[in-house]
mmCIF file of C-alpha atoms in Angstrom:
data_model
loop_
_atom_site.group_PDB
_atom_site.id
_atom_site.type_symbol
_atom_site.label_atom_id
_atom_site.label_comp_id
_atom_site.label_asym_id
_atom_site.label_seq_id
_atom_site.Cartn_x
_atom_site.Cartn_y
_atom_site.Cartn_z
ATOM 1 C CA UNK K 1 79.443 93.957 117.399
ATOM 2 C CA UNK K 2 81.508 90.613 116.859
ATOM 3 C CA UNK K 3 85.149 90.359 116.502
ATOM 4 C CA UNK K 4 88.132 88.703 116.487
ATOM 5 C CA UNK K 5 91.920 88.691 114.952
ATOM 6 C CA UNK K 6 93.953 86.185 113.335
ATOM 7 C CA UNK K 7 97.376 86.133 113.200
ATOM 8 C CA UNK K 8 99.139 86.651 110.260
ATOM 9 C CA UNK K 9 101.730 84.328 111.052
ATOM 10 C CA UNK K 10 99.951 81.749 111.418
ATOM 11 C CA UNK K 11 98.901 81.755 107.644
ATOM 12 C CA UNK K 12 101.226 79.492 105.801
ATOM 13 C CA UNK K 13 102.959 81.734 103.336
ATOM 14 C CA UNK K 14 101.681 85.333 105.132
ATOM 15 C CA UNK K 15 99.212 87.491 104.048
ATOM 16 C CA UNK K 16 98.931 90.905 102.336
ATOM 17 C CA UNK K 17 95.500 92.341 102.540
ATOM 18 C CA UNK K 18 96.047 95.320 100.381
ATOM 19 C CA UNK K 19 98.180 93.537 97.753
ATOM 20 C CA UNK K 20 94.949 91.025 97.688
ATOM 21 C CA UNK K 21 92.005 93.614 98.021
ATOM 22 C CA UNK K 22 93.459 95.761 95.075
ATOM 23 C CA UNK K 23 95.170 93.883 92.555
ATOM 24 C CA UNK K 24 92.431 93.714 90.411
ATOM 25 C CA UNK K 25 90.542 90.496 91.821
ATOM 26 C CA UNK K 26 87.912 92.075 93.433
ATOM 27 C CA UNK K 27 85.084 95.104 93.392
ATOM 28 C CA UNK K 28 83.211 94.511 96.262
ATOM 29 C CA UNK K 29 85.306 95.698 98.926
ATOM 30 C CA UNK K 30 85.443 99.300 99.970
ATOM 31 C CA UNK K 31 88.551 100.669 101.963
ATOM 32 C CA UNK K 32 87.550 103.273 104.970
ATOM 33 C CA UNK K 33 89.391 106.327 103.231
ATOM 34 C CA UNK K 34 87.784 105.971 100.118
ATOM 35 C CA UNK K 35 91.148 105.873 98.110
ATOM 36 C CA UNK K 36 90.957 102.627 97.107
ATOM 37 C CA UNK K 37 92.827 101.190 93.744
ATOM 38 C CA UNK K 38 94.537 104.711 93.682
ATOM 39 C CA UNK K 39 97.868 103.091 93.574
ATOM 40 C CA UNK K 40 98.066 104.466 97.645
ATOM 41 C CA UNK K 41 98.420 101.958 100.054
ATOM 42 C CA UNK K 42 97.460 102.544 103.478
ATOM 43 C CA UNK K 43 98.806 99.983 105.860
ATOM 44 C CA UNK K 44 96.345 100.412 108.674
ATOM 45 C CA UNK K 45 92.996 100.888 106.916
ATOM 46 C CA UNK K 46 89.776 99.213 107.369
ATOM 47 C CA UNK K 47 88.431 97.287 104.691
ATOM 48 C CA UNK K 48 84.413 96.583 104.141
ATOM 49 C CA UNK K 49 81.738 94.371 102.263
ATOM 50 C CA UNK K 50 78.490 93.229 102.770
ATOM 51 C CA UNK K 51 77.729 89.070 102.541
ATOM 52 C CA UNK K 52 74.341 87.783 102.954
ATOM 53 C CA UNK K 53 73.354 90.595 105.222
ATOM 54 C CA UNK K 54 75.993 91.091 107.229
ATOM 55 C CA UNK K 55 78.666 93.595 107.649
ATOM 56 C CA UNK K 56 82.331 92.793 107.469
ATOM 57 C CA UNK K 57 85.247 95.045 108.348
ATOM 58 C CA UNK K 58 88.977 93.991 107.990
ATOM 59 C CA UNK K 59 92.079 95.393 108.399
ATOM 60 C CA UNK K 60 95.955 94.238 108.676
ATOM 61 C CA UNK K 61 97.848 95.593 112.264
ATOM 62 C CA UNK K 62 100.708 94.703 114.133
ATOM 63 C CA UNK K 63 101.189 91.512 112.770
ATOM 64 C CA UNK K 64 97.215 90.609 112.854
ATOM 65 C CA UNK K 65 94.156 90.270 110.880
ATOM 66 C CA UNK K 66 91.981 92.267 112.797
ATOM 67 C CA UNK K 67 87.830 91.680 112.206
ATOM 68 C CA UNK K 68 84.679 93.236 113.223
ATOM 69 C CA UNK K 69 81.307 92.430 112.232
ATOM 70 C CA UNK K 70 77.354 92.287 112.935
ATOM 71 C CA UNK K 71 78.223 88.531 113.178
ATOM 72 C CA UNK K 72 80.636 85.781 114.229
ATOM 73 C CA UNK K 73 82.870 86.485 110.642
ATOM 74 C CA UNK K 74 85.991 84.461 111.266
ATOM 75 C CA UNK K 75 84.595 81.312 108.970
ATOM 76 C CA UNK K 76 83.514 83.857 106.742
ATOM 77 C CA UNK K 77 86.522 86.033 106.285
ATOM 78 C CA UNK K 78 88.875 83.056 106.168
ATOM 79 C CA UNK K 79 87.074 82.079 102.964
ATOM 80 C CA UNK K 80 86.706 85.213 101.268
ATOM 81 C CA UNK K 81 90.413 85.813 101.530
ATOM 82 C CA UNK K 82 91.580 82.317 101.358
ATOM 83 C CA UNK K 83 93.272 82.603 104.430
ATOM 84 C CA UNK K 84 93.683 78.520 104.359
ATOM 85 C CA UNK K 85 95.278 78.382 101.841
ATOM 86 C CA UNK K 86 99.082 77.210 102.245
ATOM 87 C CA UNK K 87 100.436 80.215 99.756
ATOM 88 C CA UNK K 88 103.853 79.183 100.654
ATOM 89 C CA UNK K 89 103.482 75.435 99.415
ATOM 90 C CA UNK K 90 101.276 76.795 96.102
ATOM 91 C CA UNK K 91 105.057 79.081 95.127
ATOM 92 C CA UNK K 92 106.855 76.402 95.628
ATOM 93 C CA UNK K 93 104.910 73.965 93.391
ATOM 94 C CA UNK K 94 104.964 76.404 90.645
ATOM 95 C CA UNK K 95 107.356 76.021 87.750
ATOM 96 C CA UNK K 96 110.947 77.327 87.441
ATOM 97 C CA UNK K 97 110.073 80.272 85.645
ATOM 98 C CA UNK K 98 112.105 83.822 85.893
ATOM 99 C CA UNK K 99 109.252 86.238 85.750
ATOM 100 C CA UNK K 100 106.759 84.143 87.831
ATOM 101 C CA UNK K 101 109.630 84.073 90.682
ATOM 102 C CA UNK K 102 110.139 87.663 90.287
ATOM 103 C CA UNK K 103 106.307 88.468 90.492
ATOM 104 C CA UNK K 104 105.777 86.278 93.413
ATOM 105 C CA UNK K 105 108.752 87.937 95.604
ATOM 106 C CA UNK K 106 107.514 91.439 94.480
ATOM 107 C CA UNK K 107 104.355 90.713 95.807
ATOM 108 C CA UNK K 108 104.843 88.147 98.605
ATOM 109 C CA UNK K 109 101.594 87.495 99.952
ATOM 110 C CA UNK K 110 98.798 88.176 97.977
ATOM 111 C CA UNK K 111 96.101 85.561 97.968
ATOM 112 C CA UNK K 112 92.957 85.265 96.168
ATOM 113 C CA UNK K 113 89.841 86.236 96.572
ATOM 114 C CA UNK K 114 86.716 83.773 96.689
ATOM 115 C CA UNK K 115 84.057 86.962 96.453
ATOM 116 C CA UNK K 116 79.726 85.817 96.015
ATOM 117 C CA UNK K 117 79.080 84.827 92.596
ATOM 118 C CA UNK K 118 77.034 86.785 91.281
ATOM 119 C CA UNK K 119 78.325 90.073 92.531
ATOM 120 C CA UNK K 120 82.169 88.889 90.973
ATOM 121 C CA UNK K 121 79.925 87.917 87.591
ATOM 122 C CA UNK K 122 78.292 91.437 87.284
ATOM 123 C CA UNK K 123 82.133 93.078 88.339
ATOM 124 C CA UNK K 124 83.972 91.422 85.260
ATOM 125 C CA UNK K 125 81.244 92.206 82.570
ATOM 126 C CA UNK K 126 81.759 95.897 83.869
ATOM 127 C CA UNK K 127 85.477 95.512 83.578
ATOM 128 C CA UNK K 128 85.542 94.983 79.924
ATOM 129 C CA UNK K 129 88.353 97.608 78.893
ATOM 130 C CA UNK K 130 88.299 99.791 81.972
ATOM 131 C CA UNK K 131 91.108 100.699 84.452
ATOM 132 C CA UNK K 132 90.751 99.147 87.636
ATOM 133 C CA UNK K 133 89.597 101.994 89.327
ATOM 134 C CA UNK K 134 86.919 102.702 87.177
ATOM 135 C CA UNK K 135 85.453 99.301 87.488
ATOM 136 C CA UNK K 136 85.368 99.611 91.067
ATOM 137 C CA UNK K 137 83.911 103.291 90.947
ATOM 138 C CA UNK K 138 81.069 101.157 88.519
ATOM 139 C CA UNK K 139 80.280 98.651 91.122
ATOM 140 C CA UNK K 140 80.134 100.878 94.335
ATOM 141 C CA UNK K 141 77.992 102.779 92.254
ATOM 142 C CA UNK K 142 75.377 99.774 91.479
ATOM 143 C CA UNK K 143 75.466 98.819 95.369
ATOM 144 C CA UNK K 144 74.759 102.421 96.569
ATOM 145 C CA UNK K 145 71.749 102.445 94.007
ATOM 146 C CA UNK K 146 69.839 98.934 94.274
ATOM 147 C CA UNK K 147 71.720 97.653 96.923
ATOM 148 C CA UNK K 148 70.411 97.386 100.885
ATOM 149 C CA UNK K 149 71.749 99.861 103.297
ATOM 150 C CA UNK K 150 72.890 98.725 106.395
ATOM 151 C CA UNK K 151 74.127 100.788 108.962
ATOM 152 C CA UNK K 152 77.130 99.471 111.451
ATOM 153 C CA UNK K 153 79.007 101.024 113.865
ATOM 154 C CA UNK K 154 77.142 104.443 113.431
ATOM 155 C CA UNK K 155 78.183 103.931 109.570
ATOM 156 C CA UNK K 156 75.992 103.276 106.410
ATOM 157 C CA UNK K 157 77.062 100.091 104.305
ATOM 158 C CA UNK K 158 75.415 98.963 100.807
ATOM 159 C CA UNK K 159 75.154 95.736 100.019
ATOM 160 C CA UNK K 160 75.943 94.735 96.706
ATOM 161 C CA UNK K 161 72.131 94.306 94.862
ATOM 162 C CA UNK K 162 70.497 90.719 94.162
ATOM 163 C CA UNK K 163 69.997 89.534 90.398
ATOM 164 C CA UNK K 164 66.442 90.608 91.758
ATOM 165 C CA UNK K 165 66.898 94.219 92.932
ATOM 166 C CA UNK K 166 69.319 94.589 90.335
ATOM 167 C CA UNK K 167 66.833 93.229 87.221
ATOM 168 C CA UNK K 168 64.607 96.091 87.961
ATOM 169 C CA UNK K 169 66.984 98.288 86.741
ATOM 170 C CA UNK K 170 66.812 100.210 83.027
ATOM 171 C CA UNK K 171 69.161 99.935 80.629
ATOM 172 C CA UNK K 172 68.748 103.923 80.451
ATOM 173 C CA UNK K 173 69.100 104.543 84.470
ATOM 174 C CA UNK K 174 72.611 102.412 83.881
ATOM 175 C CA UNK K 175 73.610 104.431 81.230
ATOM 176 C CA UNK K 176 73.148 107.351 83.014
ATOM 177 C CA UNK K 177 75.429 105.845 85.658
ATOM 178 C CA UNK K 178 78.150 105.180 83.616
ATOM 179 C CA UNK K 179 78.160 101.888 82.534
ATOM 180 C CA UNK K 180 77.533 102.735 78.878
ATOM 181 C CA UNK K 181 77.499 99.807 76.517
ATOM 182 C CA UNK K 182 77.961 97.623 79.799
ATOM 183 C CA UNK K 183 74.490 98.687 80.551
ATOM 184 C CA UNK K 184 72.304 96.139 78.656
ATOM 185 C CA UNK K 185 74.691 93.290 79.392
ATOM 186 C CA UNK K 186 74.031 93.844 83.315
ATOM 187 C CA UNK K 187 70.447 94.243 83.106
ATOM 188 C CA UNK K 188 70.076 91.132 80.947
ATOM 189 C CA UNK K 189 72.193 88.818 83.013
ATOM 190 C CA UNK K 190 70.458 89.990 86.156
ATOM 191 C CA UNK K 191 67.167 89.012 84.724
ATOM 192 C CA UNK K 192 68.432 85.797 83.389
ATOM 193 C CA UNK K 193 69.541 84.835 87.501
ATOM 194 C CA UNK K 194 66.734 86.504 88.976
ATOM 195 C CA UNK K 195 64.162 84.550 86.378
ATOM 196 C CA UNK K 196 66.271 81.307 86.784
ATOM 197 C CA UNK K 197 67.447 81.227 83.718
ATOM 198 C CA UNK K 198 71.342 80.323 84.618
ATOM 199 C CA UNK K 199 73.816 81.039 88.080
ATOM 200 C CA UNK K 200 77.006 81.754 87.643
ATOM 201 C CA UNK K 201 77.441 79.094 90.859
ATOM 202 C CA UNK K 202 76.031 76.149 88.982
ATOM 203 C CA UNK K 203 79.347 76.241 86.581
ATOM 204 C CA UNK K 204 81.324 74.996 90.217
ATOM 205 C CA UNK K 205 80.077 71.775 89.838
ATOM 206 C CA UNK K 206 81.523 71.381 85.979
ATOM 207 C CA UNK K 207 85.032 70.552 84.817
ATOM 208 C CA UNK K 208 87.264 73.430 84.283
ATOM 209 C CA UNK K 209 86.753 74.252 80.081
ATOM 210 C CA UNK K 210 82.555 72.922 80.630
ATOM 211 C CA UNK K 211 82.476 75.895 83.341
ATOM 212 C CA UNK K 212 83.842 78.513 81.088
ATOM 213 C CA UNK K 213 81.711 77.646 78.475
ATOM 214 C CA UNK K 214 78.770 77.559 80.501
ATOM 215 C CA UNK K 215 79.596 81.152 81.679
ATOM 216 C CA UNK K 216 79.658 82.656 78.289
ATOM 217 C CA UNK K 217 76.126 81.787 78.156
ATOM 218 C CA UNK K 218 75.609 85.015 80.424
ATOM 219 C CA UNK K 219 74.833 88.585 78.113
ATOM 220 C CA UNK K 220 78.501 90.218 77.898
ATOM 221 C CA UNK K 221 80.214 87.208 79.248
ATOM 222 C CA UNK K 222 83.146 86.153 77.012
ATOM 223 C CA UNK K 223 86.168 83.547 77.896
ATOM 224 C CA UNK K 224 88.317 85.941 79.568
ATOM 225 C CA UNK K 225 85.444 87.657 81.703
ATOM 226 C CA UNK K 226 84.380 83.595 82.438
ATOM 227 C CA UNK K 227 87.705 82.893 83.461
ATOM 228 C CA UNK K 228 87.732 85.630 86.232
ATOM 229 C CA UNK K 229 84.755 84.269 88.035
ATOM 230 C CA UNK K 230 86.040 80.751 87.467
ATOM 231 C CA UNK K 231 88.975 81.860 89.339
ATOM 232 C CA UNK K 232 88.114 84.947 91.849
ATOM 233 C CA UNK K 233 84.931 83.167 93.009
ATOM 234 C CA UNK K 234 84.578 79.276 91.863
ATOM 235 C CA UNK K 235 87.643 77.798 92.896
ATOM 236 C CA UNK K 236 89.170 77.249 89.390
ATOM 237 C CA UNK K 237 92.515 77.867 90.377
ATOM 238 C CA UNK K 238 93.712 76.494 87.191
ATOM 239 C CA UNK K 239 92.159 79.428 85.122
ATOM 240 C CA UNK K 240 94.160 81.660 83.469
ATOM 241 C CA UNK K 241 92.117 84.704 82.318
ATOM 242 C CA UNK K 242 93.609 86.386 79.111
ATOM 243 C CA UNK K 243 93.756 90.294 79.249
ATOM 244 C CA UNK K 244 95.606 92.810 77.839
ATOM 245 C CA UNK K 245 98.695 92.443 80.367
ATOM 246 C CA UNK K 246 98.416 88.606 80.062
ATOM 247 C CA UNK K 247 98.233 88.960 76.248
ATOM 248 C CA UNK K 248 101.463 91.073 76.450
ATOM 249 C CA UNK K 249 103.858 88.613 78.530
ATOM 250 C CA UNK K 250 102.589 85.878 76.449
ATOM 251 C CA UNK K 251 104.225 88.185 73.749
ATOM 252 C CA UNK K 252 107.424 88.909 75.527
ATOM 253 C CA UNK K 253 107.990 86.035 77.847
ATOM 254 C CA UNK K 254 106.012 82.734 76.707
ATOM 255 C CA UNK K 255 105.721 82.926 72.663
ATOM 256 C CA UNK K 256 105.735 79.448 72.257
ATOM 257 C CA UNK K 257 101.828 79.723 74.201
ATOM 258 C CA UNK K 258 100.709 82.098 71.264
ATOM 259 C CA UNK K 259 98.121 79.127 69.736
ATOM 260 C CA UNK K 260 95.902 81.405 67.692
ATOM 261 C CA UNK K 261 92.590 81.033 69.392
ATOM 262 C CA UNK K 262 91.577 81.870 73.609
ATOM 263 C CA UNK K 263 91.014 78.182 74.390
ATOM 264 C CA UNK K 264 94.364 76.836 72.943
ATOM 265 C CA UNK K 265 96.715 79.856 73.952
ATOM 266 C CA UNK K 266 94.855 79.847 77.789
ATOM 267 C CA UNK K 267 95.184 76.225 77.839
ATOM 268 C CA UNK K 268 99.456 76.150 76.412
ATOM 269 C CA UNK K 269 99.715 79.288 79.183
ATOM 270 C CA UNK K 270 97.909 76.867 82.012
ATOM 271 C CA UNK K 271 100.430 74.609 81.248
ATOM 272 C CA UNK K 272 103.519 76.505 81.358
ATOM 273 C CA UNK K 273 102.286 78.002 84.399
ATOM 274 C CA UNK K 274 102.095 74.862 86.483
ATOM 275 C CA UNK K 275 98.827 73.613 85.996
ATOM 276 C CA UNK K 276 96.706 73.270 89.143
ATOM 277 C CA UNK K 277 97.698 76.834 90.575
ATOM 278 C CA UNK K 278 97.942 78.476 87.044
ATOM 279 C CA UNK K 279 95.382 80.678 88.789
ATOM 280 C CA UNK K 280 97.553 81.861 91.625
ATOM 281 C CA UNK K 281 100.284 82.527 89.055
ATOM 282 C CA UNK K 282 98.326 84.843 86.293
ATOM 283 C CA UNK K 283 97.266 86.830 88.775
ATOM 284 C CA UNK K 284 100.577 87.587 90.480
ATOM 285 C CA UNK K 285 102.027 88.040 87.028
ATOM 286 C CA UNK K 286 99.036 90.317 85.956
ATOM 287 C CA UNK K 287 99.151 92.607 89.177
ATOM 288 C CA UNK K 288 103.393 92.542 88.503
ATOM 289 C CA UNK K 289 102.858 93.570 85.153
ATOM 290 C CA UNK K 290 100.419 95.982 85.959
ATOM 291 C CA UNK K 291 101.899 98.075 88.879
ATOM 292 C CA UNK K 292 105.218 97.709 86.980
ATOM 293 C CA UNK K 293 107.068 96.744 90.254
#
């Protein structure tokens, strides 16, 4: 076993792993006590997910980002947390705006996520109008079926499945699981990666409104759902995904955005929102919103 802390100090701006593991950003983490996105924080407890084969366990104590893994992780978990990032620099450049500074000092801390493409791509087409528990209950599901097991520390660990393990699932067996109408969706855009038909990674090399579009060309995969895996996994950190809670401060807070179609209203909110880091700032309003802090 490999590991190694980092502390949290260090990081400009802090860090708050439970704030960033379950606001909504991600599905492919599992927390130890298996009460994750119940609305319970637990301070001490030991995060896990499985990258290219390799276990990873985190978890946030006495001032330190503590790490354990079947490999040397550091380089690894810096980047699937963001830990580089200067968080304290990215709130400052952000606009003078009353409910972004509220959301940002409710929730000091929170970074995002930069989670494997394809597994963030198969997370958001489940997501379409769940709760964020549900979601996640979806995608641990899909792991522990067609994913690897790999066993750490005396534990078993599933990795979430490749477009290949995952395209020789049945549109039946994932109804059965609970995806419902989500069902055909995944086991179409599985066997459009797995056949190399598209990757959600090849929209990374695009500019930011090209990489949406070239998203939606996945089965299920509208502008919102290609706006969370521009942002939560390809570095767009200018998109600005529109749900339901965005939708509704738009409505209360920014009216002036409300264009009439996704593209113009995401790209009058991007603006408002400070541009570059629009990212950074949906998502702390979303998870504000959301939580209702």
């Amino acid at each position: 076993m490999e590991t190694g802390t980092i502390p949290i100090d260090d990081l400009g701006g802090g860090f708050d792993l439970y704030r960033t593991l379950e606001s909504g950003q991600s599905y492919l983490w599992r927390r130890a006590d298996g009460e994750m996105y119940t609305d319970t924080p637990a301070p001490d407890a030991w995060y896990a997910t499985v990258v290219e084969g390799n276990v990873i366990r985190v978890r946030a104590r006495d001032g330190h980002l503590e790490w354990e893994s079947t490999a040397d992780a550091e380089p690894t978990v810096r980047r699937l947390l963001r830990l580089d990032d200067d968080l304290e620099a990215i709130v400052a450049a952000g606009p003078d705006d009353a409910l972004l500074r509220e959301a940002y000092e409710a929730h000091r801390g929170m970074r995002l996520v930069q989670d494997p493409p394809f597994g963030c791509l198969i997370s958001f087409i489940c997501s379409a109008q769940m709760r964020v528990g549900r979601i996640h209950t979806m995608v641990s599901t899909l792991a522990r079926e067609y994913g690897d097991e790999i066993t750490f520390d005396g534990e078993s660990y599933h990795a979430f499945p490749t477009p290949e393990q995952l395209a020789t699932a049945t549109e039946a067996e994932l109804r059965d699981l609970g995806l419902g109408y989500r069902a055909p969706y995944v086991v179409r855009t599985a066997e459009m990666v797995a056949g190399g038909e598209a990757h959600p990674a090849e929209a990374r090399d695009l500019e930011y409104e090209a990489a949406r579009e070239y998203l939606t060309r996945f089965v299920g995969v509208g502008d919102k759902v290609a706006d969370c895996v521009l942002l939560f996994s390809l570095g767009f950190d200018e998109a600005v995904p529109l749900d339901t809670w965005l939708k509704s401060a738009i409505e209360e807070y920014y009216p002036d955005c409300d264009r009439g179609s996704y593209a113009a209203t995401s790209r009058a909110l991007r603006e408002r929102l400070g541009g570059e880091y629009a990212g950074y700032a949906q998502t702390y309003v979303f998870h504000h919103l959301r939580t209702g802090d």
